[in-house]
Amino acid sequence: MKCGICKAEMEDKKVTYTEDIDQGVIVIRNVPAFVCSECGNTWYNGNVIAELEKLVDKFEASISSEVSVINFTKLVA
């Protein structure tokens, strides 16, 4: 897969995704993504985006501190 910005090769990696919400920050580790080897552009496929949205919605309501860290691979099969 080629990067939509610089046209370099995208690499299949696990990344950390952060979402800033009113109550604090949700950090989701080990998220599958494609990352450009040149410019660092990150791209998530549709299924991963859907799971990220579900996780943020689920944990947003129950966040108990300013920072909540979640492991994507342990919660999404």
Tab-separated table of C-alpha atoms in Angstrom:
chain	number	residue	atom	x	y	z
A	1	MET	CA	0.000	0.000	0.000
A	2	LYS	CA	1.246	3.484	-0.872
A	3	CYS	CA	0.945	6.576	1.316
A	4	GLY	CA	-1.715	9.010	0.150
A	5	ILE	CA	0.530	11.949	1.031
A	6	CYS	CA	4.060	11.152	-0.141
A	7	LYS	CA	3.519	7.871	-2.063
A	8	ALA	CA	6.114	5.928	-0.006
A	9	GLU	CA	5.367	2.405	1.251
A	10	MET	CA	3.028	1.962	4.211
A	11	GLU	CA	4.089	-0.534	6.884
A	12	ASP	CA	1.738	-2.714	8.928
A	13	LYS	CA	2.358	-1.755	12.578
A	14	LYS	CA	0.809	-1.479	16.023
A	15	VAL	CA	0.437	2.128	17.169
A	16	THR	CA	-0.900	4.091	20.114
A	17	TYR	CA	-4.125	6.034	19.494
A	18	THR	CA	-5.168	8.911	21.764
A	19	GLU	CA	-8.544	10.585	22.082
A	20	ASP	CA	-8.941	13.850	24.014
A	21	ILE	CA	-12.343	13.934	25.706
A	22	ASP	CA	-13.930	16.376	28.163
A	23	GLN	CA	-13.021	14.283	31.220
A	24	GLY	CA	-9.427	13.564	30.178
A	25	VAL	CA	-7.533	11.462	27.655
A	26	ILE	CA	-8.119	7.893	26.515
A	27	VAL	CA	-4.968	6.111	25.320
A	28	ILE	CA	-5.454	2.934	23.282
A	29	ARG	CA	-2.297	0.897	22.768
A	30	ASN	CA	-1.482	-1.831	20.220
A	31	VAL	CA	-3.879	-0.573	17.537
A	32	PRO	CA	-3.280	-2.113	14.088
A	33	ALA	CA	-2.512	0.557	11.503
A	34	PHE	CA	-0.573	1.297	8.355
A	35	VAL	CA	2.234	3.815	8.928
A	36	CYS	CA	4.193	5.538	6.171
A	37	SER	CA	7.893	4.691	6.255
A	38	GLU	CA	8.775	8.220	5.079
A	39	CYS	CA	6.349	10.833	6.430
A	40	GLY	CA	4.754	8.907	9.316
A	41	ASN	CA	1.181	9.293	8.039
A	42	THR	CA	-1.062	6.800	9.849
A	43	TRP	CA	-4.055	5.061	8.245
A	44	TYR	CA	-6.611	2.792	9.984
A	45	ASN	CA	-8.925	0.435	8.101
A	46	GLY	CA	-12.696	0.756	8.551
A	47	ASN	CA	-13.023	-2.148	10.999
A	48	VAL	CA	-10.346	-0.706	13.277
A	49	ILE	CA	-11.977	2.731	13.197
A	50	ALA	CA	-15.325	1.185	14.150
A	51	GLU	CA	-13.718	-0.647	17.088
A	52	LEU	CA	-11.908	2.513	18.217
A	53	GLU	CA	-15.201	4.425	18.200
A	54	LYS	CA	-16.859	1.682	20.281
A	55	LEU	CA	-14.005	1.637	22.800
A	56	VAL	CA	-13.972	5.423	23.171
A	57	ASP	CA	-17.766	5.508	23.649
A	58	LYS	CA	-17.617	2.675	26.191
A	59	PHE	CA	-14.783	4.096	28.273
A	60	GLU	CA	-15.762	7.754	27.944
A	61	ALA	CA	-18.775	7.172	30.178
A	62	SER	CA	-16.749	5.380	32.840
A	63	ILE	CA	-13.414	7.195	32.836
A	64	SER	CA	-12.284	7.599	36.448
A	65	SER	CA	-9.050	9.544	36.023
A	66	GLU	CA	-7.628	12.147	33.670
A	67	VAL	CA	-5.830	9.431	31.687
A	68	SER	CA	-7.209	5.988	30.890
A	69	VAL	CA	-4.997	3.432	29.106
A	70	ILE	CA	-6.612	0.575	27.158
A	71	ASN	CA	-4.994	-2.351	25.318
A	72	PHE	CA	-6.744	-2.773	21.941
A	73	THR	CA	-5.600	-6.359	21.348
A	74	LYS	CA	-6.955	-7.540	24.715
A	75	LEU	CA	-10.420	-6.025	24.153
A	76	VAL	CA	-10.961	-6.642	20.445
A	77	ALA	CA	-10.819	-10.197	19.170
